[in-house]
């Protein structure tokens, strides 16, 4: 993907994550037209990027800590 992929977007349900156009859910441009692609955080939880090999380099300073 050309754009930096957000690890924890505030409202992932408002965007289609299927390509790097990041279309609004009511204005899909990529052509599938059937529905949006979910953000991994919606399917796997907020720590989705810590498991598996996503090919994403996480900047430890940019990644939110578990302490809130």
JSON list of N, CA and C in Angstrom, two decimals:
[
{"chain": "A", "resi": 1, "resn": "UNK", "atom": "N", "xyz": [0.83, -1.18, 0.00]},
{"chain": "A", "resi": 1, "resn": "UNK", "atom": "CA", "xyz": [0.00, 0.00, 0.00]},
{"chain": "A", "resi": 1, "resn": "UNK", "atom": "C", "xyz": [0.88, 1.24, 0.00]},
{"chain": "A", "resi": 2, "resn": "UNK", "atom": "N", "xyz": [0.43, 2.25, -0.67]},
{"chain": "A", "resi": 2, "resn": "UNK", "atom": "CA", "xyz": [1.20, 3.48, -0.78]},
{"chain": "A", "resi": 2, "resn": "UNK", "atom": "C", "xyz": [1.06, 4.36, 0.47]},
{"chain": "A", "resi": 3, "resn": "UNK", "atom": "N", "xyz": [-0.11, 4.38, 1.06]},
{"chain": "A", "resi": 3, "resn": "UNK", "atom": "CA", "xyz": [-0.33, 5.22, 2.25]},
{"chain": "A", "resi": 3, "resn": "UNK", "atom": "C", "xyz": [0.02, 4.43, 3.51]},
{"chain": "A", "resi": 4, "resn": "UNK", "atom": "N", "xyz": [0.39, 5.16, 4.56]},
{"chain": "A", "resi": 4, "resn": "UNK", "atom": "CA", "xyz": [0.67, 4.52, 5.85]},
{"chain": "A", "resi": 4, "resn": "UNK", "atom": "C", "xyz": [-0.63, 3.97, 6.41]},
{"chain": "A", "resi": 5, "resn": "UNK", "atom": "N", "xyz": [-0.61, 2.71, 6.80]},
{"chain": "A", "resi": 5, "resn": "UNK", "atom": "CA", "xyz": [-1.81, 2.05, 7.30]},
{"chain": "A", "resi": 5, "resn": "UNK", "atom": "C", "xyz": [-1.98, 2.35, 8.79]},
{"chain": "A", "resi": 6, "resn": "UNK", "atom": "N", "xyz": [-3.12, 2.93, 9.19]},
{"chain": "A", "resi": 6, "resn": "UNK", "atom": "CA", "xyz": [-3.33, 3.26, 10.60]},
{"chain": "A", "resi": 6, "resn": "UNK", "atom": "C", "xyz": [-3.54, 2.01, 11.45]},
{"chain": "A", "resi": 7, "resn": "UNK", "atom": "N", "xyz": [-2.87, 1.95, 12.58]},
{"chain": "A", "resi": 7, "resn": "UNK", "atom": "CA", "xyz": [-2.98, 0.79, 13.46]},
{"chain": "A", "resi": 7, "resn": "UNK", "atom": "C", "xyz": [-4.28, 0.79, 14.24]},
{"chain": "A", "resi": 8, "resn": "UNK", "atom": "N", "xyz": [-4.68, 1.94, 14.75]},
{"chain": "A", "resi": 8, "resn": "UNK", "atom": "CA", "xyz": [-5.91, 2.06, 15.54]},
{"chain": "A", "resi": 8, "resn": "UNK", "atom": "C", "xyz": [-6.70, 3.29, 15.13]},
{"chain": "A", "resi": 9, "resn": "UNK", "atom": "N", "xyz": [-7.42, 3.23, 14.02]},
{"chain": "A", "resi": 9, "resn": "UNK", "atom": "CA", "xyz": [-8.22, 4.40, 13.63]},
{"chain": "A", "resi": 9, "resn": "UNK", "atom": "C", "xyz": [-9.37, 4.62, 14.61]},
{"chain": "A", "resi": 10, "resn": "UNK", "atom": "N", "xyz": [-9.78, 5.88, 14.77]},
{"chain": "A", "resi": 10, "resn": "UNK", "atom": "CA", "xyz": [-10.85, 6.20, 15.73]},
{"chain": "A", "resi": 10, "resn": "UNK", "atom": "C", "xyz": [-12.19, 5.59, 15.33]},
{"chain": "A", "resi": 11, "resn": "UNK", "atom": "N", "xyz": [-12.54, 5.66, 14.05]},
{"chain": "A", "resi": 11, "resn": "UNK", "atom": "CA", "xyz": [-13.82, 5.14, 13.58]},
{"chain": "A", "resi": 11, "resn": "UNK", "atom": "C", "xyz": [-13.60, 4.27, 12.34]},
{"chain": "A", "resi": 12, "resn": "UNK", "atom": "N", "xyz": [-13.09, 3.06, 12.52]},
{"chain": "A", "resi": 12, "resn": "UNK", "atom": "CA", "xyz": [-12.80, 2.22, 11.36]},
{"chain": "A", "resi": 12, "resn": "UNK", "atom": "C", "xyz": [-14.05, 1.80, 10.59]},
{"chain": "A", "resi": 13, "resn": "UNK", "atom": "N", "xyz": [-15.20, 1.85, 11.24]},
{"chain": "A", "resi": 13, "resn": "UNK", "atom": "CA", "xyz": [-16.45, 1.45, 10.60]},
{"chain": "A", "resi": 13, "resn": "UNK", "atom": "C", "xyz": [-16.90, 2.43, 9.53]},
{"chain": "A", "resi": 14, "resn": "UNK", "atom": "N", "xyz": [-16.32, 3.61, 9.47]},
{"chain": "A", "resi": 14, "resn": "UNK", "atom": "CA", "xyz": [-16.72, 4.64, 8.50]},
{"chain": "A", "resi": 14, "resn": "UNK", "atom": "C", "xyz": [-15.97, 4.53, 7.17]},
{"chain": "A", "resi": 15, "resn": "UNK", "atom": "N", "xyz": [-14.97, 3.64, 7.09]},
{"chain": "A", "resi": 15, "resn": "UNK", "atom": "CA", "xyz": [-14.08, 3.59, 5.93]},
{"chain": "A", "resi": 15, "resn": "UNK", "atom": "C", "xyz": [-13.98, 2.16, 5.40]},
{"chain": "A", "resi": 16, "resn": "UNK", "atom": "N", "xyz": [-13.82, 2.02, 4.09]},
{"chain": "A", "resi": 16, "resn": "UNK", "atom": "CA", "xyz": [-13.52, 0.73, 3.47]},
{"chain": "A", "resi": 16, "resn": "UNK", "atom": "C", "xyz": [-12.00, 0.62, 3.42]},
{"chain": "A", "resi": 17, "resn": "UNK", "atom": "N", "xyz": [-11.46, -0.48, 3.93]},
{"chain": "A", "resi": 17, "resn": "UNK", "atom": "CA", "xyz": [-10.02, -0.67, 4.03]},
{"chain": "A", "resi": 17, "resn": "UNK", "atom": "C", "xyz": [-9.48, -1.61, 2.95]},
{"chain": "A", "resi": 18, "resn": "UNK", "atom": "N", "xyz": [-10.25, -1.86, 1.90]},
{"chain": "A", "resi": 18, "resn": "UNK", "atom": "CA", "xyz": [-9.86, -2.83, 0.88]},
{"chain": "A", "resi": 18, "resn": "UNK", "atom": "C", "xyz": [-8.72, -2.40, -0.03]},
{"chain": "A", "resi": 19, "resn": "UNK", "atom": "N", "xyz": [-8.50, -1.12, -0.20]},
{"chain": "A", "resi": 19, "resn": "UNK", "atom": "CA", "xyz": [-7.39, -0.63, -1.01]},
{"chain": "A", "resi": 19, "resn": "UNK", "atom": "C", "xyz": [-6.89, 0.67, -0.37]},
{"chain": "A", "resi": 20, "resn": "UNK", "atom": "N", "xyz": [-5.95, 1.33, -1.00]},
{"chain": "A", "resi": 20, "resn": "UNK", "atom": "CA", "xyz": [-5.41, 2.54, -0.37]},
{"chain": "A", "resi": 20, "resn": "UNK", "atom": "C", "xyz": [-6.15, 3.82, -0.76]},
{"chain": "A", "resi": 21, "resn": "UNK", "atom": "N", "xyz": [-7.39, 3.68, -1.26]},
{"chain": "A", "resi": 21, "resn": "UNK", "atom": "CA", "xyz": [-8.22, 4.86, -1.50]},
{"chain": "A", "resi": 21, "resn": "UNK", "atom": "C", "xyz": [-8.97, 5.27, -0.23]},
{"chain": "A", "resi": 22, "resn": "UNK", "atom": "N", "xyz": [-9.20, 4.31, 0.67]},
{"chain": "A", "resi": 22, "resn": "UNK", "atom": "CA", "xyz": [-9.88, 4.56, 1.94]},
{"chain": "A", "resi": 22, "resn": "UNK", "atom": "C", "xyz": [-11.20, 5.31, 1.73]},
{"chain": "A", "resi": 23, "resn": "UNK", "atom": "N", "xyz": [-12.08, 4.72, 0.95]},
{"chain": "A", "resi": 23, "resn": "UNK", "atom": "CA", "xyz": [-13.37, 5.34, 0.61]},
{"chain": "A", "resi": 23, "resn": "UNK", "atom": "C", "xyz": [-14.32, 5.32, 1.81]},
{"chain": "A", "resi": 24, "resn": "UNK", "atom": "N", "xyz": [-15.22, 6.28, 1.80]},
{"chain": "A", "resi": 24, "resn": "UNK", "atom": "CA", "xyz": [-16.31, 6.28, 2.78]},
{"chain": "A", "resi": 24, "resn": "UNK", "atom": "C", "xyz": [-17.21, 5.09, 2.48]},
{"chain": "A", "resi": 25, "resn": "UNK", "atom": "N", "xyz": [-17.90, 4.59, 3.49]},
{"chain": "A", "resi": 25, "resn": "UNK", "atom": "CA", "xyz": [-18.72, 3.38, 3.30]},
{"chain": "A", "resi": 25, "resn": "UNK", "atom": "C", "xyz": [-19.87, 3.58, 2.32]},
{"chain": "A", "resi": 26, "resn": "UNK", "atom": "N", "xyz": [-20.28, 4.81, 2.11]},
{"chain": "A", "resi": 26, "resn": "UNK", "atom": "CA", "xyz": [-21.38, 5.06, 1.17]},
{"chain": "A", "resi": 26, "resn": "UNK", "atom": "C", "xyz": [-20.89, 5.53, -0.20]},
{"chain": "A", "resi": 27, "resn": "UNK", "atom": "N", "xyz": [-19.59, 5.48, -0.45]},
{"chain": "A", "resi": 27, "resn": "UNK", "atom": "CA", "xyz": [-19.04, 5.94, -1.74]},
{"chain": "A", "resi": 27, "resn": "UNK", "atom": "C", "xyz": [-17.86, 5.07, -2.16]},
{"chain": "A", "resi": 28, "resn": "UNK", "atom": "N", "xyz": [-18.10, 3.77, -2.32]},
{"chain": "A", "resi": 28, "resn": "UNK", "atom": "CA", "xyz": [-17.03, 2.84, -2.69]},
{"chain": "A", "resi": 28, "resn": "UNK", "atom": "C", "xyz": [-16.63, 3.04, -4.15]},
{"chain": "A", "resi": 29, "resn": "UNK", "atom": "N", "xyz": [-15.33, 3.22, -4.39]},
{"chain": "A", "resi": 29, "resn": "UNK", "atom": "CA", "xyz": [-14.84, 3.48, -5.74]},
{"chain": "A", "resi": 29, "resn": "UNK", "atom": "C", "xyz": [-14.08, 2.31, -6.37]},
{"chain": "A", "resi": 30, "resn": "UNK", "atom": "N", "xyz": [-13.74, 1.29, -5.60]},
{"chain": "A", "resi": 30, "resn": "UNK", "atom": "CA", "xyz": [-12.86, 0.25, -6.13]},
{"chain": "A", "resi": 30, "resn": "UNK", "atom": "C", "xyz": [-13.59, -0.76, -7.01]},
{"chain": "A", "resi": 31, "resn": "UNK", "atom": "N", "xyz": [-14.88, -0.73, -7.04]},
{"chain": "A", "resi": 31, "resn": "UNK", "atom": "CA", "xyz": [-15.60, -1.56, -7.98]},
{"chain": "A", "resi": 31, "resn": "UNK", "atom": "C", "xyz": [-16.28, -2.79, -7.41]},
{"chain": "A", "resi": 32, "resn": "UNK", "atom": "N", "xyz": [-16.01, -3.18, -6.16]},
{"chain": "A", "resi": 32, "resn": "UNK", "atom": "CA", "xyz": [-16.70, -4.38, -5.69]},
{"chain": "A", "resi": 32, "resn": "UNK", "atom": "C", "xyz": [-18.16, -4.07, -5.41]},
{"chain": "A", "resi": 33, "resn": "UNK", "atom": "N", "xyz": [-18.47, -2.89, -4.92]},
{"chain": "A", "resi": 33, "resn": "UNK", "atom": "CA", "xyz": [-19.84, -2.41, -4.80]},
{"chain": "A", "resi": 33, "resn": "UNK", "atom": "C", "xyz": [-20.71, -3.15, -3.81]},
{"chain": "A", "resi": 34, "resn": "UNK", "atom": "N", "xyz": [-20.27, -4.28, -3.30]},
{"chain": "A", "resi": 34, "resn": "UNK", "atom": "CA", "xyz": [-21.12, -5.07, -2.43]},
{"chain": "A", "resi": 34, "resn": "UNK", "atom": "C", "xyz": [-21.02, -4.67, -0.96]},
{"chain": "A", "resi": 35, "resn": "UNK", "atom": "N", "xyz": [-19.88, -4.22, -0.54]},
{"chain": "A", "resi": 35, "resn": "UNK", "atom": "CA", "xyz": [-19.71, -3.84, 0.85]},
{"chain": "A", "resi": 35, "resn": "UNK", "atom": "C", "xyz": [-18.26, -3.49, 1.13]},
{"chain": "A", "resi": 36, "resn": "UNK", "atom": "N", "xyz": [-18.02, -2.98, 2.30]},
{"chain": "A", "resi": 36, "resn": "UNK", "atom": "CA", "xyz": [-16.68, -2.53, 2.62]},
{"chain": "A", "resi": 36, "resn": "UNK", "atom": "C", "xyz": [-15.84, -3.64, 3.22]},
{"chain": "A", "resi": 37, "resn": "UNK", "atom": "N", "xyz": [-14.53, -3.48, 3.14]},
{"chain": "A", "resi": 37, "resn": "UNK", "atom": "CA", "xyz": [-13.58, -4.39, 3.77]},
{"chain": "A", "resi": 37, "resn": "UNK", "atom": "C", "xyz": [-13.31, -3.87, 5.18]},
{"chain": "A", "resi": 38, "resn": "UNK", "atom": "N", "xyz": [-13.41, -4.74, 6.16]},
{"chain": "A", "resi": 38, "resn": "UNK", "atom": "CA", "xyz": [-13.21, -4.34, 7.55]},
{"chain": "A", "resi": 38, "resn": "UNK", "atom": "C", "xyz": [-11.74, -4.08, 7.85]},
{"chain": "A", "resi": 39, "resn": "UNK", "atom": "N", "xyz": [-11.48, -3.20, 8.79]},
{"chain": "A", "resi": 39, "resn": "UNK", "atom": "CA", "xyz": [-10.13, -2.97, 9.30]},
{"chain": "A", "resi": 39, "resn": "UNK", "atom": "C", "xyz": [-9.78, -4.17, 10.19]},
{"chain": "A", "resi": 40, "resn": "UNK", "atom": "N", "xyz": [-8.52, -4.62, 10.20]},
{"chain": "A", "resi": 40, "resn": "UNK", "atom": "CA", "xyz": [-8.16, -5.76, 11.05]},
{"chain": "A", "resi": 40, "resn": "UNK", "atom": "C", "xyz": [-8.51, -5.57, 12.52]},
{"chain": "A", "resi": 41, "resn": "UNK", "atom": "N", "xyz": [-8.49, -4.34, 13.03]},
{"chain": "A", "resi": 41, "resn": "UNK", "atom": "CA", "xyz": [-8.85, -4.10, 14.43]},
{"chain": "A", "resi": 41, "resn": "UNK", "atom": "C", "xyz": [-10.31, -4.45, 14.70]},
{"chain": "A", "resi": 42, "resn": "UNK", "atom": "N", "xyz": [-11.17, -4.34, 13.69]},
{"chain": "A", "resi": 42, "resn": "UNK", "atom": "CA", "xyz": [-12.58, -4.68, 13.86]},
{"chain": "A", "resi": 42, "resn": "UNK", "atom": "C", "xyz": [-12.77, -6.19, 13.98]},
{"chain": "A", "resi": 43, "resn": "UNK", "atom": "N", "xyz": [-11.90, -6.94, 13.34]},
{"chain": "A", "resi": 43, "resn": "UNK", "atom": "CA", "xyz": [-12.02, -8.40, 13.34]},
{"chain": "A", "resi": 43, "resn": "UNK", "atom": "C", "xyz": [-11.20, -9.07, 14.44]},
{"chain": "A", "resi": 44, "resn": "UNK", "atom": "N", "xyz": [-10.00, -8.53, 14.70]},
{"chain": "A", "resi": 44, "resn": "UNK", "atom": "CA", "xyz": [-9.04, -9.21, 15.57]},
{"chain": "A", "resi": 44, "resn": "UNK", "atom": "C", "xyz": [-8.76, -8.50, 16.89]},
{"chain": "A", "resi": 45, "resn": "UNK", "atom": "N", "xyz": [-9.29, -7.31, 17.07]},
{"chain": "A", "resi": 45, "resn": "UNK", "atom": "CA", "xyz": [-9.04, -6.55, 18.30]},
{"chain": "A", "resi": 45, "resn": "UNK", "atom": "C", "xyz": [-7.96, -5.49, 18.10]},
{"chain": "A", "resi": 46, "resn": "UNK", "atom": "N", "xyz": [-7.82, -4.62, 19.11]},
{"chain": "A", "resi": 46, "resn": "UNK", "atom": "CA", "xyz": [-6.91, -3.48, 18.99]},
{"chain": "A", "resi": 46, "resn": "UNK", "atom": "C", "xyz": [-5.45, -3.85, 18.87]},
{"chain": "A", "resi": 47, "resn": "UNK", "atom": "N", "xyz": [-5.07, -5.04, 19.33]},
{"chain": "A", "resi": 47, "resn": "UNK", "atom": "CA", "xyz": [-3.66, -5.45, 19.24]},
{"chain": "A", "resi": 47, "resn": "UNK", "atom": "C", "xyz": [-3.40, -6.36, 18.04]},
{"chain": "A", "resi": 48, "resn": "UNK", "atom": "N", "xyz": [-4.19, -6.22, 16.99]},
{"chain": "A", "resi": 48, "resn": "UNK", "atom": "CA", "xyz": [-4.12, -7.08, 15.82]},
{"chain": "A", "resi": 48, "resn": "UNK", "atom": "C", "xyz": [-2.74, -7.13, 15.19]},
{"chain": "A", "resi": 49, "resn": "UNK", "atom": "N", "xyz": [-2.00, -6.05, 15.21]},
{"chain": "A", "resi": 49, "resn": "UNK", "atom": "CA", "xyz": [-0.70, -5.97, 14.53]},
{"chain": "A", "resi": 49, "resn": "UNK", "atom": "C", "xyz": [0.42, -6.67, 15.29]},
{"chain": "A", "resi": 50, "resn": "UNK", "atom": "N", "xyz": [0.16, -7.12, 16.52]},
{"chain": "A", "resi": 50, "resn": "UNK", "atom": "CA", "xyz": [1.19, -7.80, 17.30]},
{"chain": "A", "resi": 50, "resn": "UNK", "atom": "C", "xyz": [1.25, -9.30, 17.01]},
{"chain": "A", "resi": 51, "resn": "UNK", "atom": "N", "xyz": [0.28, -9.84, 16.30]},
{"chain": "A", "resi": 51, "resn": "UNK", "atom": "CA", "xyz": [0.22, -11.26, 15.98]},
{"chain": "A", "resi": 51, "resn": "UNK", "atom": "C", "xyz": [0.38, -11.46, 14.48]},
{"chain": "A", "resi": 52, "resn": "UNK", "atom": "N", "xyz": [1.10, -12.48, 14.09]},
{"chain": "A", "resi": 52, "resn": "UNK", "atom": "CA", "xyz": [1.25, -12.82, 12.68]},
{"chain": "A", "resi": 52, "resn": "UNK", "atom": "C", "xyz": [2.26, -11.94, 11.97]},
{"chain": "A", "resi": 53, "resn": "UNK", "atom": "N", "xyz": [2.34, -12.14, 10.67]},
{"chain": "A", "resi": 53, "resn": "UNK", "atom": "CA", "xyz": [3.29, -11.39, 9.84]},
{"chain": "A", "resi": 53, "resn": "UNK", "atom": "C", "xyz": [2.51, -10.52, 8.87]},
{"chain": "A", "resi": 54, "resn": "UNK", "atom": "N", "xyz": [2.24, -9.30, 9.26]},
{"chain": "A", "resi": 54, "resn": "UNK", "atom": "CA", "xyz": [1.48, -8.36, 8.44]},
{"chain": "A", "resi": 54, "resn": "UNK", "atom": "C", "xyz": [2.36, -7.58, 7.50]},
{"chain": "A", "resi": 55, "resn": "UNK", "atom": "N", "xyz": [3.66, -7.64, 7.69]},
{"chain": "A", "resi": 55, "resn": "UNK", "atom": "CA", "xyz": [4.57, -6.87, 6.85]},
{"chain": "A", "resi": 55, "resn": "UNK", "atom": "C", "xyz": [4.54, -5.38, 7.18]},
{"chain": "A", "resi": 56, "resn": "UNK", "atom": "N", "xyz": [4.11, -5.06, 8.39]},
{"chain": "A", "resi": 56, "resn": "UNK", "atom": "CA", "xyz": [4.03, -3.67, 8.83]},
{"chain": "A", "resi": 56, "resn": "UNK", "atom": "C", "xyz": [5.10, -3.44, 9.88]},
{"chain": "A", "resi": 57, "resn": "UNK", "atom": "N", "xyz": [5.91, -2.41, 9.67]},
{"chain": "A", "resi": 57, "resn": "UNK", "atom": "CA", "xyz": [6.90, -2.05, 10.67]},
{"chain": "A", "resi": 57, "resn": "UNK", "atom": "C", "xyz": [6.25, -1.06, 11.64]},
{"chain": "A", "resi": 58, "resn": "UNK", "atom": "N", "xyz": [6.18, -1.46, 12.90]},
{"chain": "A", "resi": 58, "resn": "UNK", "atom": "CA", "xyz": [5.52, -0.64, 13.92]},
{"chain": "A", "resi": 58, "resn": "UNK", "atom": "C", "xyz": [6.55, 0.20, 14.64]},
{"chain": "A", "resi": 59, "resn": "UNK", "atom": "N", "xyz": [6.34, 1.50, 14.63]},
{"chain": "A", "resi": 59, "resn": "UNK", "atom": "CA", "xyz": [7.18, 2.42, 15.39]},
{"chain": "A", "resi": 59, "resn": "UNK", "atom": "C", "xyz": [6.69, 2.35, 16.84]},
{"chain": "A", "resi": 60, "resn": "UNK", "atom": "N", "xyz": [7.54, 1.88, 17.73]},
{"chain": "A", "resi": 60, "resn": "UNK", "atom": "CA", "xyz": [7.14, 1.69, 19.13]},
{"chain": "A", "resi": 60, "resn": "UNK", "atom": "C", "xyz": [6.65, 2.97, 19.78]},
{"chain": "A", "resi": 61, "resn": "UNK", "atom": "N", "xyz": [7.19, 4.12, 19.39]},
{"chain": "A", "resi": 61, "resn": "UNK", "atom": "CA", "xyz": [6.75, 5.39, 19.96]},
{"chain": "A", "resi": 61, "resn": "UNK", "atom": "C", "xyz": [5.37, 5.78, 19.45]},
{"chain": "A", "resi": 62, "resn": "UNK", "atom": "N", "xyz": [5.06, 5.41, 18.21]},
{"chain": "A", "resi": 62, "resn": "UNK", "atom": "CA", "xyz": [3.78, 5.76, 17.61]},
{"chain": "A", "resi": 62, "resn": "UNK", "atom": "C", "xyz": [2.67, 4.80, 18.05]},
{"chain": "A", "resi": 63, "resn": "UNK", "atom": "N", "xyz": [3.05, 3.56, 18.38]},
{"chain": "A", "resi": 63, "resn": "UNK", "atom": "CA", "xyz": [2.06, 2.58, 18.81]},
{"chain": "A", "resi": 63, "resn": "UNK", "atom": "C", "xyz": [1.60, 2.90, 20.23]},
{"chain": "A", "resi": 64, "resn": "UNK", "atom": "N", "xyz": [0.29, 2.97, 20.44]},
{"chain": "A", "resi": 64, "resn": "UNK", "atom": "CA", "xyz": [-0.21, 3.29, 21.78]},
{"chain": "A", "resi": 64, "resn": "UNK", "atom": "C", "xyz": [0.17, 2.20, 22.77]},
{"chain": "A", "resi": 65, "resn": "UNK", "atom": "N", "xyz": [0.49, 2.58, 23.98]},
{"chain": "A", "resi": 65, "resn": "UNK", "atom": "CA", "xyz": [0.84, 1.59, 25.01]},
{"chain": "A", "resi": 65, "resn": "UNK", "atom": "C", "xyz": [-0.43, 1.00, 25.59]},
{"chain": "A", "resi": 66, "resn": "UNK", "atom": "N", "xyz": [-0.27, -0.10, 26.32]},
{"chain": "A", "resi": 66, "resn": "UNK", "atom": "CA", "xyz": [-1.41, -0.73, 26.96]},
{"chain": "A", "resi": 66, "resn": "UNK", "atom": "C", "xyz": [-1.85, 0.01, 28.21]},
{"chain": "A", "resi": 67, "resn": "UNK", "atom": "N", "xyz": [-1.01, 0.90, 28.71]},
{"chain": "A", "resi": 67, "resn": "UNK", "atom": "CA", "xyz": [-1.35, 1.67, 29.91]},
{"chain": "A", "resi": 67, "resn": "UNK", "atom": "C", "xyz": [-2.21, 2.86, 29.52]},
{"chain": "A", "resi": 68, "resn": "UNK", "atom": "N", "xyz": [-3.39, 2.93, 30.09]},
{"chain": "A", "resi": 68, "resn": "UNK", "atom": "CA", "xyz": [-4.32, 4.02, 29.76]},
{"chain": "A", "resi": 68, "resn": "UNK", "atom": "C", "xyz": [-4.81, 4.67, 31.00]}
]
